[in-house]
Tab-separated table of C-alpha atoms in Angstrom:
chain	number	residue	atom	x	y	z
C	1	UNK	CA	69.276	-96.740	-82.934
C	2	UNK	CA	67.398	-94.151	-84.664
C	3	UNK	CA	68.306	-91.582	-87.400
C	4	UNK	CA	67.916	-88.787	-84.970
C	5	UNK	CA	70.759	-90.249	-82.911
C	6	UNK	CA	72.908	-90.706	-85.717
C	7	UNK	CA	72.199	-88.095	-88.399
C	8	UNK	CA	74.135	-84.827	-88.507
C	9	UNK	CA	72.466	-81.900	-87.731
C	10	UNK	CA	72.808	-80.485	-91.453
C	11	UNK	CA	71.325	-83.719	-92.716
C	12	UNK	CA	68.255	-83.234	-90.704
C	13	UNK	CA	67.874	-79.757	-91.282
C	14	UNK	CA	67.982	-80.784	-95.136
C	15	UNK	CA	65.217	-82.922	-94.783
C	16	UNK	CA	63.027	-80.511	-92.837
C	17	UNK	CA	63.805	-77.556	-95.533
C	18	UNK	CA	63.088	-79.793	-98.485
C	19	UNK	CA	59.864	-81.226	-97.156
C	20	UNK	CA	58.537	-77.361	-96.495
C	21	UNK	CA	59.667	-76.007	-99.933
C	22	UNK	CA	58.191	-79.126	-101.469
C	23	UNK	CA	54.671	-78.875	-99.766
C	24	UNK	CA	54.456	-74.688	-100.299
C	25	UNK	CA	54.906	-75.648	-104.438
C	26	UNK	CA	52.839	-78.935	-104.145
C	27	UNK	CA	49.820	-79.711	-105.068
C	28	UNK	CA	47.777	-78.887	-101.475
C	29	UNK	CA	49.096	-75.844	-101.582
C	30	UNK	CA	49.167	-74.318	-105.379
C	31	UNK	CA	45.765	-75.640	-106.171
C	32	UNK	CA	43.747	-76.580	-103.421
C	33	UNK	CA	44.513	-73.943	-100.657
C	34	UNK	CA	44.076	-71.120	-103.649
C	35	UNK	CA	41.224	-72.575	-105.141
C	36	UNK	CA	38.493	-70.305	-102.824
C	37	UNK	CA	40.158	-67.270	-104.652
C	38	UNK	CA	39.517	-68.549	-108.149
C	39	UNK	CA	36.066	-69.083	-107.574
C	40	UNK	CA	34.102	-65.693	-108.289
C	41	UNK	CA	36.540	-64.829	-111.255
C	42	UNK	CA	35.929	-68.205	-113.147
C	43	UNK	CA	32.119	-68.571	-112.022
C	44	UNK	CA	31.675	-64.631	-112.818
C	45	UNK	CA	33.603	-64.732	-116.632
C	46	UNK	CA	31.656	-68.075	-117.571
C	47	UNK	CA	28.485	-67.853	-115.577
C	48	UNK	CA	28.562	-70.837	-113.377
C	49	UNK	CA	27.089	-71.882	-110.331
C	50	UNK	CA	29.410	-72.176	-106.876
C	51	UNK	CA	28.576	-76.164	-107.126
C	52	UNK	CA	29.917	-76.557	-110.618
C	53	UNK	CA	32.805	-74.926	-109.235
C	54	UNK	CA	33.316	-76.820	-106.048
C	55	UNK	CA	32.833	-79.827	-108.296
C	56	UNK	CA	36.163	-78.782	-109.924
C	57	UNK	CA	37.905	-78.646	-106.503
C	58	UNK	CA	36.117	-82.204	-105.648
C	59	UNK	CA	37.612	-84.037	-108.652
C	60	UNK	CA	40.906	-83.140	-107.819
C	61	UNK	CA	41.167	-83.956	-104.257
C	62	UNK	CA	39.147	-87.396	-105.600
C	63	UNK	CA	42.225	-87.926	-107.763
C	64	UNK	CA	44.443	-86.928	-104.957
C	65	UNK	CA	42.617	-89.418	-102.531
C	66	UNK	CA	42.890	-92.568	-105.289
C	67	UNK	CA	46.264	-91.480	-105.799
C	68	UNK	CA	47.619	-91.190	-102.328
C	69	UNK	CA	47.226	-94.905	-101.332
C	70	UNK	CA	49.209	-95.582	-103.955
C	71	UNK	CA	51.963	-93.124	-103.830
C	72	UNK	CA	52.212	-94.461	-99.925
C	73	UNK	CA	53.188	-97.700	-101.680
C	74	UNK	CA	55.513	-96.539	-104.256
C	75	UNK	CA	57.946	-94.699	-102.110
C	76	UNK	CA	59.671	-97.732	-100.706
C	77	UNK	CA	60.039	-98.777	-104.329
C	78	UNK	CA	61.215	-95.593	-106.108
C	79	UNK	CA	62.022	-92.954	-103.468
C	80	UNK	CA	60.324	-89.433	-102.552
C	81	UNK	CA	63.001	-87.384	-105.176
C	82	UNK	CA	61.708	-89.751	-107.752
C	83	UNK	CA	58.209	-89.464	-107.379
C	84	UNK	CA	58.438	-85.323	-106.664
C	85	UNK	CA	60.364	-84.804	-109.751
C	86	UNK	CA	57.694	-86.543	-111.680
C	87	UNK	CA	54.700	-85.212	-110.189
C	88	UNK	CA	55.904	-81.680	-110.079
C	89	UNK	CA	56.970	-81.853	-113.970
C	90	UNK	CA	53.216	-82.867	-114.484
C	91	UNK	CA	51.748	-80.069	-112.004
C	92	UNK	CA	53.706	-77.429	-113.749
C	93	UNK	CA	52.079	-78.688	-117.218
C	94	UNK	CA	48.615	-78.550	-115.473
C	95	UNK	CA	48.389	-75.172	-114.416
C	96	UNK	CA	49.626	-74.206	-117.882
C	97	UNK	CA	46.533	-76.039	-119.156
C	98	UNK	CA	44.174	-74.242	-116.616
C	99	UNK	CA	45.449	-71.203	-118.147
C	100	UNK	CA	44.260	-71.720	-121.410
C	101	UNK	CA	40.966	-73.581	-120.529
C	102	UNK	CA	37.755	-72.965	-122.364
C	103	UNK	CA	34.264	-72.387	-120.742
C	104	UNK	CA	33.471	-75.859	-120.299
C	105	UNK	CA	33.314	-77.418	-116.747
C	106	UNK	CA	33.892	-80.989	-117.770
C	107	UNK	CA	37.149	-79.717	-118.945
C	108	UNK	CA	37.901	-78.160	-115.699
C	109	UNK	CA	36.867	-81.283	-114.212
C	110	UNK	CA	38.694	-84.010	-115.958
C	111	UNK	CA	41.591	-81.993	-115.677
C	112	UNK	CA	41.053	-81.269	-112.385
C	113	UNK	CA	40.697	-84.956	-111.387
C	114	UNK	CA	44.063	-85.866	-113.363
C	115	UNK	CA	46.024	-83.211	-111.849
C	116	UNK	CA	44.902	-84.252	-108.179
C	117	UNK	CA	45.775	-88.126	-109.432
C	118	UNK	CA	49.161	-87.639	-110.919
C	119	UNK	CA	50.603	-84.965	-108.707
C	120	UNK	CA	50.538	-87.061	-105.380
C	121	UNK	CA	54.017	-87.179	-105.363
C	122	UNK	CA	54.085	-83.522	-104.338
C	123	UNK	CA	51.924	-83.821	-101.159
C	124	UNK	CA	52.592	-85.018	-97.708
C	125	UNK	CA	51.881	-88.672	-98.444
C	126	UNK	CA	55.159	-88.485	-100.383
C	127	UNK	CA	57.020	-85.547	-98.718
C	128	UNK	CA	56.640	-86.744	-94.981
C	129	UNK	CA	57.532	-90.027	-95.885
C	130	UNK	CA	61.170	-89.863	-94.618
C	131	UNK	CA	60.793	-87.631	-92.177
C	132	UNK	CA	60.409	-90.308	-89.190
C	133	UNK	CA	63.988	-91.545	-90.240
C	134	UNK	CA	65.521	-88.739	-88.595
C	135	UNK	CA	63.341	-87.900	-85.857
C	136	UNK	CA	61.286	-90.428	-83.759
C	137	UNK	CA	61.448	-89.015	-80.457
C	138	UNK	CA	61.020	-85.345	-81.265
C	139	UNK	CA	58.641	-86.331	-84.334
C	140	UNK	CA	56.070	-83.823	-83.346
C	141	UNK	CA	58.476	-81.275	-83.288
C	142	UNK	CA	59.803	-81.750	-86.472
C	143	UNK	CA	56.300	-82.345	-87.985
C	144	UNK	CA	55.232	-79.021	-86.609
C	145	UNK	CA	58.699	-77.453	-88.517
C	146	UNK	CA	57.893	-79.076	-91.671
C	147	UNK	CA	54.034	-78.135	-91.868
C	148	UNK	CA	54.355	-74.987	-89.952
C	149	UNK	CA	57.149	-73.466	-92.540
C	150	UNK	CA	54.995	-74.656	-95.407
C	151	UNK	CA	52.006	-72.471	-93.641
C	152	UNK	CA	53.716	-69.606	-93.517
C	153	UNK	CA	54.875	-69.868	-97.450
C	154	UNK	CA	50.827	-70.652	-98.168
C	155	UNK	CA	49.909	-67.763	-96.087
C	156	UNK	CA	52.059	-65.157	-98.451
C	157	UNK	CA	51.620	-67.152	-101.600
C	158	UNK	CA	47.803	-66.245	-100.843
C	159	UNK	CA	48.455	-62.896	-100.667
C	160	UNK	CA	50.093	-63.021	-103.861
C	161	UNK	CA	47.914	-65.140	-105.626
C	162	UNK	CA	45.033	-62.415	-104.317
C	163	UNK	CA	46.791	-59.580	-106.025
C	164	UNK	CA	47.734	-61.193	-109.159
C	165	UNK	CA	44.089	-61.898	-109.310
C	166	UNK	CA	42.716	-58.468	-109.088
C	167	UNK	CA	45.591	-57.066	-111.340
C	168	UNK	CA	46.082	-59.553	-114.002
C	169	UNK	CA	43.174	-62.089	-114.039
C	170	UNK	CA	42.761	-65.876	-113.124
C	171	UNK	CA	44.645	-66.991	-116.386
C	172	UNK	CA	47.921	-65.224	-115.591
C	173	UNK	CA	47.439	-65.913	-112.005
C	174	UNK	CA	47.635	-70.238	-113.221
C	175	UNK	CA	50.687	-69.336	-115.301
C	176	UNK	CA	52.316	-67.908	-112.293
C	177	UNK	CA	51.286	-70.662	-109.694
C	178	UNK	CA	53.093	-73.167	-112.922
C	179	UNK	CA	56.218	-71.117	-112.004
C	180	UNK	CA	55.847	-71.558	-108.376
C	181	UNK	CA	55.702	-75.084	-108.901
C	182	UNK	CA	58.669	-75.196	-110.782
C	183	UNK	CA	60.939	-73.325	-108.448
C	184	UNK	CA	59.896	-74.707	-105.106
C	185	UNK	CA	59.714	-78.459	-106.020
C	186	UNK	CA	62.867	-77.842	-108.146
C	187	UNK	CA	64.605	-76.568	-105.037
C	188	UNK	CA	62.995	-79.415	-102.773
C	189	UNK	CA	64.366	-81.816	-105.038
C	190	UNK	CA	67.874	-80.661	-105.045
C	191	UNK	CA	68.030	-80.022	-101.317
C	192	UNK	CA	65.866	-82.291	-99.340
C	193	UNK	CA	67.214	-85.750	-99.815
C	194	UNK	CA	70.485	-86.305	-98.397
C	195	UNK	CA	71.794	-89.985	-97.943
C	196	UNK	CA	69.584	-92.172	-95.984
C	197	UNK	CA	66.386	-90.615	-97.950
C	198	UNK	CA	66.375	-93.560	-100.631
C	199	UNK	CA	64.023	-96.045	-101.343
C	200	UNK	CA	64.480	-97.855	-98.372
C	201	UNK	CA	65.522	-97.080	-95.060
C	202	UNK	CA	68.986	-98.173	-93.355
C	203	UNK	CA	67.837	-100.670	-91.121
C	204	UNK	CA	71.124	-99.589	-88.948
C	205	UNK	CA	69.210	-96.417	-88.154
C	206	UNK	CA	65.773	-96.184	-89.328
C	207	UNK	CA	62.994	-97.578	-86.916
C	208	UNK	CA	61.821	-100.680	-87.785
C	209	UNK	CA	58.952	-101.274	-85.376
C	210	UNK	CA	55.531	-102.131	-86.061
C	211	UNK	CA	53.847	-105.027	-88.231
C	212	UNK	CA	54.089	-105.247	-92.148
C	213	UNK	CA	51.486	-103.377	-94.340
C	214	UNK	CA	49.205	-106.359	-94.401
C	215	UNK	CA	48.804	-106.778	-90.739
C	216	UNK	CA	48.865	-103.229	-89.999
C	217	UNK	CA	45.579	-102.852	-92.051
C	218	UNK	CA	43.797	-105.537	-90.256
C	219	UNK	CA	44.204	-103.521	-86.981
C	220	UNK	CA	40.590	-103.609	-85.585
C	221	UNK	CA	40.547	-99.390	-84.678
C	222	UNK	CA	42.383	-98.637	-87.602
C	223	UNK	CA	38.990	-97.555	-89.247
C	224	UNK	CA	38.179	-95.136	-86.043
C	225	UNK	CA	41.558	-93.531	-86.874
C	226	UNK	CA	40.528	-93.149	-90.416
C	227	UNK	CA	37.075	-91.757	-89.442
C	228	UNK	CA	38.208	-89.074	-87.250
C	229	UNK	CA	40.631	-87.850	-90.099
C	230	UNK	CA	37.508	-88.286	-92.486
C	231	UNK	CA	34.809	-86.399	-90.061
C	232	UNK	CA	37.525	-83.584	-89.335
C	233	UNK	CA	38.311	-83.236	-93.155
C	234	UNK	CA	35.088	-82.143	-93.695
C	235	UNK	CA	34.741	-79.706	-91.031
C	236	UNK	CA	38.019	-77.979	-92.156
C	237	UNK	CA	38.841	-78.350	-95.193
C	238	UNK	CA	35.206	-77.717	-96.750
C	239	UNK	CA	35.454	-74.157	-94.716
C	240	UNK	CA	39.024	-73.326	-95.835
C	241	UNK	CA	37.898	-73.798	-99.546
C	242	UNK	CA	34.673	-71.551	-99.459
C	243	UNK	CA	36.191	-69.107	-96.550
C	244	UNK	CA	37.055	-65.840	-99.518
C	245	UNK	CA	33.601	-66.337	-101.108
C	246	UNK	CA	31.732	-66.602	-97.894
C	247	UNK	CA	33.695	-63.252	-96.505
C	248	UNK	CA	32.843	-61.293	-100.053
C	249	UNK	CA	29.373	-62.339	-99.577
C	250	UNK	CA	28.919	-60.640	-96.109
C	251	UNK	CA	29.890	-57.289	-98.227
C	252	UNK	CA	33.879	-57.594	-97.797
C	253	UNK	CA	35.956	-56.096	-100.535
C	254	UNK	CA	37.638	-59.139	-102.332
C	255	UNK	CA	41.228	-57.765	-101.339
C	256	UNK	CA	40.476	-57.717	-97.876
C	257	UNK	CA	39.243	-60.414	-98.258
C	258	UNK	CA	42.271	-62.075	-99.611
C	259	UNK	CA	43.902	-60.365	-96.668
C	260	UNK	CA	41.703	-62.134	-93.781
C	261	UNK	CA	42.795	-65.484	-95.883
C	262	UNK	CA	46.311	-64.290	-95.080
C	263	UNK	CA	45.023	-64.483	-91.434
C	264	UNK	CA	43.288	-67.816	-91.871
C	265	UNK	CA	46.949	-68.957	-93.455
C	266	UNK	CA	48.819	-67.721	-90.411
C	267	UNK	CA	46.395	-69.890	-88.372
C	268	UNK	CA	47.083	-72.945	-90.416
C	269	UNK	CA	50.898	-72.154	-89.798
C	270	UNK	CA	49.952	-71.517	-85.956
C	271	UNK	CA	47.782	-74.784	-85.474
C	272	UNK	CA	50.828	-76.878	-86.999
C	273	UNK	CA	53.679	-75.429	-85.248
C	274	UNK	CA	51.894	-75.385	-81.851
C	275	UNK	CA	50.321	-78.766	-82.261
C	276	UNK	CA	53.787	-80.132	-83.566
C	277	UNK	CA	55.548	-78.761	-80.319
C	278	UNK	CA	52.885	-80.407	-77.977
C	279	UNK	CA	52.422	-83.718	-79.605
C	280	UNK	CA	55.776	-84.770	-77.839
C	281	UNK	CA	54.239	-84.080	-74.492
C	282	UNK	CA	50.561	-84.310	-74.526
C	283	UNK	CA	48.803	-87.142	-75.962
C	284	UNK	CA	47.683	-86.758	-79.497
C	285	UNK	CA	43.453	-87.831	-78.977
C	286	UNK	CA	43.200	-85.257	-76.405
C	287	UNK	CA	45.173	-82.532	-78.161
C	288	UNK	CA	43.016	-82.948	-81.416
C	289	UNK	CA	40.126	-83.256	-79.434
C	290	UNK	CA	40.590	-79.564	-77.916
C	291	UNK	CA	41.493	-78.092	-81.455
C	292	UNK	CA	38.781	-79.560	-82.479
C	293	UNK	CA	35.913	-78.341	-80.447
C	294	UNK	CA	37.590	-74.818	-80.799
C	295	UNK	CA	37.271	-74.977	-84.404
C	296	UNK	CA	33.728	-75.977	-84.141
C	297	UNK	CA	32.851	-73.192	-82.035
C	298	UNK	CA	34.458	-70.875	-84.507
C	299	UNK	CA	32.450	-72.112	-87.229
C	300	UNK	CA	29.248	-71.682	-85.190
C	301	UNK	CA	30.327	-67.979	-84.650
C	302	UNK	CA	30.428	-67.267	-88.089
C	303	UNK	CA	27.689	-69.171	-88.917
C	304	UNK	CA	25.234	-67.013	-86.344
C	305	UNK	CA	27.032	-63.719	-86.911
C	306	UNK	CA	24.470	-60.871	-88.906
C	307	UNK	CA	27.401	-59.011	-91.744
C	308	UNK	CA	30.458	-57.601	-89.704
C	309	UNK	CA	33.701	-56.273	-89.813
C	310	UNK	CA	36.283	-58.196	-91.674
C	311	UNK	CA	38.442	-58.235	-88.281
C	312	UNK	CA	35.632	-60.844	-87.128
C	313	UNK	CA	35.748	-63.141	-89.700
C	314	UNK	CA	39.495	-63.610	-89.714
C	315	UNK	CA	39.052	-64.371	-86.215
C	316	UNK	CA	36.928	-67.339	-86.865
C	317	UNK	CA	38.902	-68.249	-89.707
C	318	UNK	CA	42.029	-68.286	-87.401
C	319	UNK	CA	40.333	-70.700	-85.042
C	320	UNK	CA	39.102	-73.078	-87.976
C	321	UNK	CA	42.407	-73.266	-89.887
C	322	UNK	CA	44.083	-73.939	-86.557
C	323	UNK	CA	42.529	-76.958	-86.525
C	324	UNK	CA	42.887	-77.522	-90.386
C	325	UNK	CA	47.069	-76.962	-89.354
C	326	UNK	CA	46.835	-79.142	-86.600
C	327	UNK	CA	45.402	-82.053	-88.656
C	328	UNK	CA	48.293	-81.898	-91.133
C	329	UNK	CA	50.542	-82.568	-88.223
C	330	UNK	CA	48.110	-85.119	-86.320
C	331	UNK	CA	47.634	-87.396	-89.099
C	332	UNK	CA	51.432	-88.588	-89.831
C	333	UNK	CA	51.881	-88.444	-85.839
C	334	UNK	CA	49.114	-90.641	-85.132
C	335	UNK	CA	50.084	-92.988	-88.235
C	336	UNK	CA	53.261	-93.424	-86.574
C	337	UNK	CA	52.366	-93.982	-83.127
C	338	UNK	CA	49.189	-96.607	-84.158
C	339	UNK	CA	50.764	-98.538	-87.108
C	340	UNK	CA	54.587	-98.486	-86.442
C	341	UNK	CA	57.601	-97.584	-88.690
C	342	UNK	CA	57.361	-100.523	-91.252
C	343	UNK	CA	53.724	-99.890	-92.536
C	344	UNK	CA	54.211	-96.070	-91.913
C	345	UNK	CA	54.265	-95.111	-95.569
C	346	UNK	CA	51.325	-97.013	-96.926
C	347	UNK	CA	49.056	-96.547	-94.125
C	348	UNK	CA	50.199	-92.582	-94.450
C	349	UNK	CA	49.094	-92.452	-98.223
C	350	UNK	CA	45.848	-94.060	-97.096
C	351	UNK	CA	45.566	-91.432	-94.351
C	352	UNK	CA	45.978	-88.566	-96.701
C	353	UNK	CA	43.417	-90.306	-99.143
C	354	UNK	CA	40.828	-90.078	-96.243
C	355	UNK	CA	41.361	-86.618	-95.297
C	356	UNK	CA	41.229	-85.425	-99.493
C	357	UNK	CA	37.765	-87.486	-99.805
C	358	UNK	CA	36.851	-85.655	-96.585
C	359	UNK	CA	37.960	-82.542	-97.751
C	360	UNK	CA	36.223	-82.867	-101.221
C	361	UNK	CA	32.808	-84.043	-99.600
C	362	UNK	CA	32.852	-80.557	-97.084
C	363	UNK	CA	34.039	-78.526	-100.117
C	364	UNK	CA	30.850	-79.963	-102.293
C	365	UNK	CA	28.440	-79.882	-99.320
C	366	UNK	CA	29.571	-76.448	-99.065
C	367	UNK	CA	28.846	-75.495	-102.650
C	368	UNK	CA	25.346	-76.996	-103.200
C	369	UNK	CA	24.239	-75.565	-99.761
C	370	UNK	CA	25.006	-72.119	-101.016
C	371	UNK	CA	23.516	-73.083	-104.287
C	372	UNK	CA	20.504	-74.241	-102.615
C	373	UNK	CA	19.931	-72.302	-99.616
C	374	UNK	CA	21.533	-68.777	-100.948
C	375	UNK	CA	23.727	-69.028	-97.625
C	376	UNK	CA	26.968	-70.902	-96.094
C	377	UNK	CA	24.908	-70.773	-92.413
C	378	UNK	CA	23.857	-75.054	-92.923
C	379	UNK	CA	27.270	-75.759	-93.969
C	380	UNK	CA	28.752	-73.949	-91.381
C	381	UNK	CA	26.432	-75.803	-88.747
C	382	UNK	CA	27.225	-79.190	-90.200
C	383	UNK	CA	31.020	-78.927	-90.534
C	384	UNK	CA	30.962	-78.024	-86.724
C	385	UNK	CA	29.131	-81.077	-86.116
C	386	UNK	CA	31.611	-83.190	-87.855
C	387	UNK	CA	34.566	-81.881	-85.964
C	388	UNK	CA	32.689	-82.392	-82.655
C	389	UNK	CA	32.324	-86.244	-83.974
C	390	UNK	CA	35.999	-85.974	-84.735
C	391	UNK	CA	36.600	-85.585	-81.081
C	392	UNK	CA	34.675	-88.087	-80.101
C	393	UNK	CA	36.119	-90.736	-82.061
C	394	UNK	CA	39.384	-89.730	-81.145
C	395	UNK	CA	39.039	-91.049	-77.600
C	396	UNK	CA	38.427	-94.472	-78.778
C	397	UNK	CA	41.828	-95.006	-80.150
C	398	UNK	CA	43.310	-95.921	-76.681
C	399	UNK	CA	47.418	-95.355	-75.750
C	400	UNK	CA	50.038	-95.566	-78.549
C	401	UNK	CA	50.581	-98.898	-79.769
C	402	UNK	CA	54.022	-97.800	-80.821
C	403	UNK	CA	55.259	-94.386	-78.663
C	404	UNK	CA	59.185	-93.466	-78.626
C	405	UNK	CA	61.074	-96.099	-76.988
C	406	UNK	CA	63.409	-93.665	-75.408
C	407	UNK	CA	61.015	-92.275	-72.317
C	408	UNK	CA	57.128	-92.438	-70.751
C	409	UNK	CA	54.478	-90.952	-73.551
C	410	UNK	CA	51.303	-89.547	-72.217
C	411	UNK	CA	48.334	-91.737	-72.754
C	412	UNK	CA	45.051	-90.321	-73.771
C	413	UNK	CA	43.526	-90.528	-70.291
C	414	UNK	CA	46.565	-87.983	-69.652
C	415	UNK	CA	48.825	-90.095	-67.696
C	416	UNK	CA	52.021	-91.436	-68.722
C	417	UNK	CA	53.096	-95.351	-69.628
C	418	UNK	CA	56.160	-96.935	-70.002
C	419	UNK	CA	57.363	-97.215	-73.676
C	420	UNK	CA	57.815	-100.548	-74.566
C	421	UNK	CA	61.056	-101.733	-76.268
C	422	UNK	CA	60.765	-101.505	-80.337
C	423	UNK	CA	59.558	-104.412	-82.037
C	424	UNK	CA	62.501	-106.055	-84.513
C	425	UNK	CA	61.953	-105.524	-88.171
C-alpha cells in the first residue's frame, strides 16, 4: 500500500509545500536562475568578457553536477531535512562571500564551484526525494504542483532581483539573496518534513518496486535516458542563463528585460504545472518530445528575428522556458517510472547531475559564441538542435518499466498497457 493512500491530506500538503519553498530558496533558483541578471552589472564593473562570467556559472553547475549523485546516495543515510539545513546555511554564507568579492575571476569561479558542490541539499536531488513516497498514482501532478509553485516564486523573485540590481547594485542584491535563502529554507525545514520523510521509507506504506542501485545502473537504456536529459539541458539552460543580456543587446531597457524574464519565469511555472498534470495521462516520452520541439522552434525564431519589441522576445522566452520547466518534472518522473522506487534517490541524483552538467555546457557555449561572433544567433541555433536531438532519443526508451500499479498507463506509442504488479522489495 502506498503512502498516497495512507497519509493524511495535511501530511501530503506539508511535503509538497516544504519542497516548493525549499526550491524557491535553494541554489537552483537563487543562484542559477538569477545568474543572467548579474552578467552585465558584474562584467561592466570589472571589465570582464561574458565568457568569464559564464565560467563562474559553469563552475557552480559543475560543482552541483559532481555533488548531486553523492546527495542522492546520502539521502537514505541522513535524510533530506539534515542535508537541507546543512546546505542552506552554506548557501547563505556563500552569498555573503559574493557580496564582498574582489574583481578577480578566479575568486568568483572557485567560490561558485564550492557553492554548487556543497549546496546540493537545496536542489531537487534532495527536495524531491520523498515525494514519491506519498504520491505514486498521481506522481506527475504532485511533481507539477511542487515545481510549478517553485517556479511562481522564482518568477516573483526575478522581478525583485531586477529592481534591487537597478536601485542598489549587485553586492546588495547578493545580500538580499542570502536573506531569501535563510527564510525560505528555514521555513521549508520546519514545515516540509512530517513523519514518514526520514532517512528510510516505511516499508509498509512507501513503494518498494524496482532493483537495487547497482542493478539499476546496469540497465542498458539508462544512458539513453540520461542522454536525453543532457541534450535538453544544453538547449534550455544555456538560453535561460543568457536571456536577459540577449534581450538587452537587442536594444531593450534593462528593467523591461527583467520584466520579460518574469514572463519566462511564468513559462517555467506553466511548463511544470501543465506537464505535471499531463504526465499521469500521456506518455512522458511523447509529451517531452512535443514540448522540446516547441521550444526549439522558439529559439530558432529568436535567432532569426531582427531587433523587435520586448513582447516578441517574451513570447519566444515563454516557449523555451516552458520546456525548461517541463524538464524539471520529466527527470524525476522518468527516473521513477523507468528505474523504480528502490534506486530512485540515487539515480535521481545522477539525473540532476547530468542536467546541471548539460546546463553548464550550454551556458559556456552561449558565452563563448557571443564573445567570438558578437551575437547569440549561432548558439540559439545549436540549442534548438540539441532539443531536437533530445526528442529523438526519448523515443527509444520504450514503455515504462515500473508504472503505477493501480491501473493502465500510456506507452510511448500512445496506447495503454496493463500495469504489472509491483516487485517485492
